[in-house]
PDB file of C-alpha atoms in Angstrom:
ATOM      1  CA  MET V   1      -1.693 -32.553  -6.773  1.00 53.00           C
ATOM      2  CA  ARG V   2       1.435 -34.306  -7.230  1.00 65.00           C
ATOM      3  CA  TRP V   3       3.872 -34.290  -4.123  1.00 66.00           C
ATOM      4  CA  ILE V   4       6.503 -32.555  -6.231  1.00 70.00           C
ATOM      5  CA  ASP V   5       3.978 -29.675  -7.050  1.00 82.00           C
ATOM      6  CA  VAL V   6       4.426 -27.581  -3.790  1.00 90.00           C
ATOM      7  CA  PRO V   7       7.265 -24.907  -3.433  1.00 94.00           C
ATOM      8  CA  PRO V   8       8.586 -26.545  -0.212  1.00 94.00           C
ATOM      9  CA  VAL V   9       9.455 -29.719  -1.965  1.00 94.00           C
ATOM     10  CA  TRP V  10      11.386 -27.717  -4.528  1.00 95.00           C
ATOM     11  CA  LEU V  11      13.126 -25.661  -1.776  1.00 97.00           C
ATOM     12  CA  ALA V  12      14.067 -28.998   0.094  1.00 97.00           C
ATOM     13  CA  LEU V  13      15.596 -30.374  -3.202  1.00 96.00           C
ATOM     14  CA  ALA V  14      17.609 -27.341  -3.499  1.00 98.00           C
ATOM     15  CA  LEU V  15      18.723 -27.127   0.004  1.00 98.00           C
ATOM     16  CA  ALA V  16      19.630 -31.061  -0.339  1.00 98.00           C
ATOM     17  CA  ALA V  17      21.752 -30.372  -3.275  1.00 97.00           C
ATOM     18  CA  ALA V  18      23.555 -27.543  -1.771  1.00 96.00           C
ATOM     19  CA  TRP V  19      24.199 -29.501   1.567  1.00 95.00           C
ATOM     20  CA  ARG V  20      25.530 -32.462  -0.672  1.00 95.00           C
ATOM     21  CA  LEU V  21      27.835 -30.237  -2.474  1.00 92.00           C
ATOM     22  CA  GLY V  22      29.013 -28.878   0.841  1.00 90.00           C
ATOM     23  CA  GLN V  23      29.880 -32.597   1.825  1.00 89.00           C
ATOM     24  CA  TRP V  24      31.478 -33.220  -1.522  1.00 85.00           C
ATOM     25  CA  ARG V  25      33.560 -29.745  -1.587  1.00 75.00           C
ATOM     26  CA  PRO V  26      34.288 -29.645  -5.342  1.00 71.00           C
ATOM     27  CA  PHE V  27      37.332 -27.558  -6.199  1.00 75.00           C
ATOM     28  CA  GLY V  28      37.927 -26.772  -2.490  1.00 75.00           C
ATOM     29  CA  LEU V  29      36.207 -23.424  -2.801  1.00 83.00           C
ATOM     30  CA  SER V  30      35.462 -21.417   0.299  1.00 84.00           C
ATOM     31  CA  PHE V  31      33.846 -17.902   1.082  1.00 86.00           C
ATOM     32  CA  GLY V  32      37.065 -17.467   3.219  1.00 81.00           C
ATOM     33  CA  GLY V  33      36.237 -17.728   6.905  1.00 79.00           C
ATOM     34  CA  ASP V  34      33.760 -18.267   9.706  1.00 83.00           C
ATOM     35  CA  TRP V  35      32.491 -14.617   9.437  1.00 87.00           C
ATOM     36  CA  ILE V  36      30.114 -15.869   6.481  1.00 89.00           C
ATOM     37  CA  GLY V  37      27.897 -17.589   9.025  1.00 90.00           C
ATOM     38  CA  LEU V  38      26.670 -14.097  10.109  1.00 95.00           C
ATOM     39  CA  PRO V  39      25.126 -12.811   6.777  1.00 96.00           C
ATOM     40  CA  GLY V  40      24.074 -16.404   6.085  1.00 96.00           C
ATOM     41  CA  GLY V  41      22.006 -16.567   9.239  1.00 96.00           C
ATOM     42  CA  LEU V  42      20.525 -13.112   8.701  1.00 98.00           C
ATOM     43  CA  LEU V  43      19.469 -14.158   5.356  1.00 98.00           C
ATOM     44  CA  VAL V  44      17.744 -17.231   6.655  1.00 98.00           C
ATOM     45  CA  GLY V  45      16.169 -15.167   9.479  1.00 98.00           C
ATOM     46  CA  ALA V  46      14.879 -12.647   7.038  1.00 98.00           C
ATOM     47  CA  GLY V  47      13.462 -15.330   4.787  1.00 98.00           C
ATOM     48  CA  LEU V  48      11.670 -16.918   7.702  1.00 98.00           C
ATOM     49  CA  VAL V  49      10.113 -13.623   8.610  1.00 98.00           C
ATOM     50  CA  LEU V  50       9.007 -12.707   5.135  1.00 98.00           C
ATOM     51  CA  MET V  51       7.260 -16.223   4.933  1.00 98.00           C
ATOM     52  CA  ALA V  52       5.551 -15.786   8.386  1.00 98.00           C
ATOM     53  CA  LEU V  53       4.236 -12.135   7.473  1.00 98.00           C
ATOM     54  CA  ALA V  54       3.018 -13.364   4.411  1.00 97.00           C
ATOM     55  CA  VAL V  55       1.197 -16.342   5.715  1.00 97.00           C
ATOM     56  CA  ALA V  56      -0.231 -14.164   8.499  1.00 97.00           C
ATOM     57  CA  GLU V  57      -1.600 -11.624   6.132  1.00 97.00           C
ATOM     58  CA  MET V  58      -3.188 -14.392   3.889  1.00 96.00           C
ATOM     59  CA  ARG V  59      -4.872 -15.938   6.822  1.00 95.00           C
ATOM     60  CA  ARG V  60      -6.058 -12.422   7.855  1.00 96.00           C
ATOM     61  CA  GLN V  61      -7.534 -12.088   4.483  1.00 94.00           C
ATOM     62  CA  ARG V  62      -8.985 -15.616   4.484  1.00 93.00           C
ATOM     63  CA  THR V  63      -7.357 -16.765   1.483  1.00 94.00           C
ATOM     64  CA  THR V  64      -5.446 -19.842   0.570  1.00 90.00           C
ATOM     65  CA  VAL V  65      -1.525 -20.072   0.841  1.00 90.00           C
ATOM     66  CA  ILE V  66      -1.535 -23.341  -1.347  1.00 86.00           C
ATOM     67  CA  PRO V  67      -0.061 -22.470  -4.853  1.00 83.00           C
ATOM     68  CA  HIS V  68      -2.535 -24.325  -7.165  1.00 81.00           C
ATOM     69  CA  MET V  69      -5.654 -23.371  -5.511  1.00 86.00           C
ATOM     70  CA  GLU V  70      -8.113 -20.538  -6.322  1.00 88.00           C
ATOM     71  CA  ALA V  71      -7.608 -17.490  -4.228  1.00 92.00           C
ATOM     72  CA  ASP V  72     -10.572 -16.067  -2.562  1.00 91.00           C
ATOM     73  CA  HIS V  73      -9.268 -12.488  -2.272  1.00 92.00           C
ATOM     74  CA  LEU V  74      -6.557 -10.467  -3.846  1.00 96.00           C
ATOM     75  CA  VAL V  75      -4.109  -9.677  -0.998  1.00 96.00           C
ATOM     76  CA  ARG V  76      -2.645  -6.175  -1.436  1.00 96.00           C
ATOM     77  CA  THR V  77      -1.878  -5.242   2.129  1.00 96.00           C
ATOM     78  CA  GLY V  78       0.865  -5.851   4.520  1.00 97.00           C
ATOM     79  CA  ILE V  79       4.083  -7.298   3.177  1.00 97.00           C
ATOM     80  CA  PHE V  80       2.162  -7.883  -0.195  1.00 97.00           C
ATOM     81  CA  LYS V  81       2.456  -3.885  -0.530  1.00 96.00           C
ATOM     82  CA  ARG V  82       6.226  -4.322  -1.051  1.00 97.00           C
ATOM     83  CA  THR V  83       6.559  -7.626  -2.913  1.00 97.00           C
ATOM     84  CA  ARG V  84       3.851  -9.851  -4.846  1.00 97.00           C
ATOM     85  CA  ASN V  85       5.709 -13.014  -3.739  1.00 97.00           C
ATOM     86  CA  PRO V  86       6.943 -12.754  -0.240  1.00 98.00           C
ATOM     87  CA  ILE V  87       6.886 -16.282   0.470  1.00 97.00           C
ATOM     88  CA  TYR V  88       8.860 -17.236  -2.668  1.00 98.00           C
ATOM     89  CA  LEU V  89      11.219 -14.391  -1.892  1.00 98.00           C
ATOM     90  CA  GLY V  90      11.528 -15.892   1.660  1.00 98.00           C
ATOM     91  CA  ASP V  91      12.462 -19.363   0.194  1.00 98.00           C
ATOM     92  CA  ALA V  92      15.133 -17.901  -2.001  1.00 98.00           C
ATOM     93  CA  LEU V  93      16.663 -16.005   1.007  1.00 98.00           C
ATOM     94  CA  VAL V  94      16.548 -19.257   3.100  1.00 98.00           C
ATOM     95  CA  LEU V  95      18.447 -21.051   0.279  1.00 98.00           C
ATOM     96  CA  ALA V  96      21.007 -18.342  -0.242  1.00 98.00           C
ATOM     97  CA  GLY V  97      21.518 -17.846   3.441  1.00 98.00           C
ATOM     98  CA  LEU V  98      22.088 -21.676   4.026  1.00 97.00           C
ATOM     99  CA  VAL V  99      24.407 -21.821   0.887  1.00 96.00           C
ATOM    100  CA  LEU V 100      26.475 -19.086   2.804  1.00 94.00           C
ATOM    101  CA  TYR V 101      26.001 -20.650   6.159  1.00 94.00           C
ATOM    102  CA  TRP V 102      27.142 -23.960   4.990  1.00 93.00           C
ATOM    103  CA  ASP V 103      30.156 -22.321   3.201  1.00 92.00           C
ATOM    104  CA  VAL V 104      29.366 -23.774  -0.256  1.00 93.00           C
ATOM    105  CA  PRO V 105      30.226 -21.135  -3.022  1.00 93.00           C
ATOM    106  CA  VAL V 106      29.606 -23.795  -5.647  1.00 94.00           C
ATOM    107  CA  ALA V 107      26.087 -23.992  -4.808  1.00 95.00           C
ATOM    108  CA  LEU V 108      25.347 -20.297  -5.403  1.00 95.00           C
ATOM    109  CA  PRO V 109      24.058 -20.975  -8.827  1.00 97.00           C
ATOM    110  CA  LEU V 110      21.274 -23.061  -7.241  1.00 98.00           C
ATOM    111  CA  VAL V 111      19.717 -19.822  -6.090  1.00 98.00           C
ATOM    112  CA  PRO V 112      18.799 -18.253  -9.451  1.00 98.00           C
ATOM    113  CA  VAL V 113      17.908 -21.827 -10.931  1.00 98.00           C
ATOM    114  CA  PHE V 114      15.510 -22.140  -7.872  1.00 98.00           C
ATOM    115  CA  VAL V 115      14.091 -18.732  -8.587  1.00 98.00           C
ATOM    116  CA  TRP V 116      13.651 -19.593 -12.170  1.00 98.00           C
ATOM    117  CA  ILE V 117      11.784 -22.897 -11.488  1.00 96.00           C
ATOM    118  CA  ILE V 118       9.619 -21.171  -8.803  1.00 97.00           C
ATOM    119  CA  GLU V 119       8.733 -18.460 -11.358  1.00 97.00           C
ATOM    120  CA  ARG V 120       7.814 -20.871 -14.138  1.00 96.00           C
ATOM    121  CA  ARG V 121       6.265 -23.629 -12.085  1.00 93.00           C
ATOM    122  CA  PHE V 122       4.297 -21.436  -9.572  1.00 95.00           C
ATOM    123  CA  ILE V 123       4.275 -17.729  -9.996  1.00 96.00           C
ATOM    124  CA  LEU V 124       3.262 -17.441 -13.709  1.00 96.00           C
ATOM    125  CA  PRO V 125       0.144 -19.876 -13.344  1.00 94.00           C
ATOM    126  CA  GLU V 126      -0.673 -18.074 -10.165  1.00 94.00           C
ATOM    127  CA  GLU V 127      -0.596 -14.700 -11.843  1.00 96.00           C
ATOM    128  CA  LYS V 128      -2.568 -16.052 -14.642  1.00 96.00           C
ATOM    129  CA  ARG V 129      -5.172 -17.090 -12.456  1.00 95.00           C
ATOM    130  CA  LEU V 130      -5.340 -14.003 -10.363  1.00 95.00           C
ATOM    131  CA  ARG V 131      -5.503 -11.954 -13.592  1.00 96.00           C
ATOM    132  CA  ARG V 132      -8.602 -13.984 -14.833  1.00 96.00           C
ATOM    133  CA  LYS V 133     -10.144 -13.687 -11.551  1.00 95.00           C
ATOM    134  CA  PHE V 134      -9.500 -10.067 -10.339  1.00 96.00           C
ATOM    135  CA  ARG V 135      -8.919  -8.666 -13.773  1.00 95.00           C
ATOM    136  CA  GLN V 136      -8.313  -4.672 -13.317  1.00 96.00           C
ATOM    137  CA  ASP V 137      -7.702  -4.905  -9.684  1.00 96.00           C
ATOM    138  CA  PHE V 138      -4.640  -7.356 -10.435  1.00 96.00           C
ATOM    139  CA  PHE V 139      -3.506  -5.092 -13.154  1.00 97.00           C
ATOM    140  CA  ARG V 140      -3.298  -2.110 -10.888  1.00 97.00           C
ATOM    141  CA  TYR V 141      -1.504  -4.300  -8.275  1.00 97.00           C
ATOM    142  CA  THR V 142       1.030  -5.530 -10.754  1.00 97.00           C
ATOM    143  CA  GLU V 143       1.624  -1.787 -11.857  1.00 97.00           C
ATOM    144  CA  ALA V 144       2.132  -0.623  -8.137  1.00 96.00           C
ATOM    145  CA  THR V 145       3.984  -3.717  -6.885  1.00 97.00           C
ATOM    146  CA  ARG V 146       6.983  -5.612  -8.152  1.00 96.00           C
ATOM    147  CA  ARG V 147       7.033  -9.419  -8.391  1.00 95.00           C
ATOM    148  CA  TRP V 148      10.243  -9.973  -6.388  1.00 93.00           C
ATOM    149  CA  LEU V 149      11.437  -6.614  -4.906  1.00 88.00           C
TER     150      LEU V 149
END
């Protein structure tokens, strides 16, 4: 596996880009005050909680959390009843939260770009493997549970 082929690296790259944009401050844009730190912090906290719940559930089900590995079980319990991708959703919340916290409105487009990259690079191949391995169970799961929210 190449080092770039793990979602935390992509999150780190997006966070580094957002932070750098904050240092550069193009166009002098701002969200307009210190109040933005609170919703930013709440988004970061929510993202971390989502990731922790997902990892705990996957460990409980004894399946891998590593994206390019074959899953031993189709996890449909816990947080996975609400979203098929709680870790990736958590990553996106952390990115959005830090963009707010750092007060870098020009970095907001990084959030949908990050989601697009994660979906193409990780989610679609994972779903293909799950569909091949769990067939009808995975189909029923996708019918009952949304990919993101």
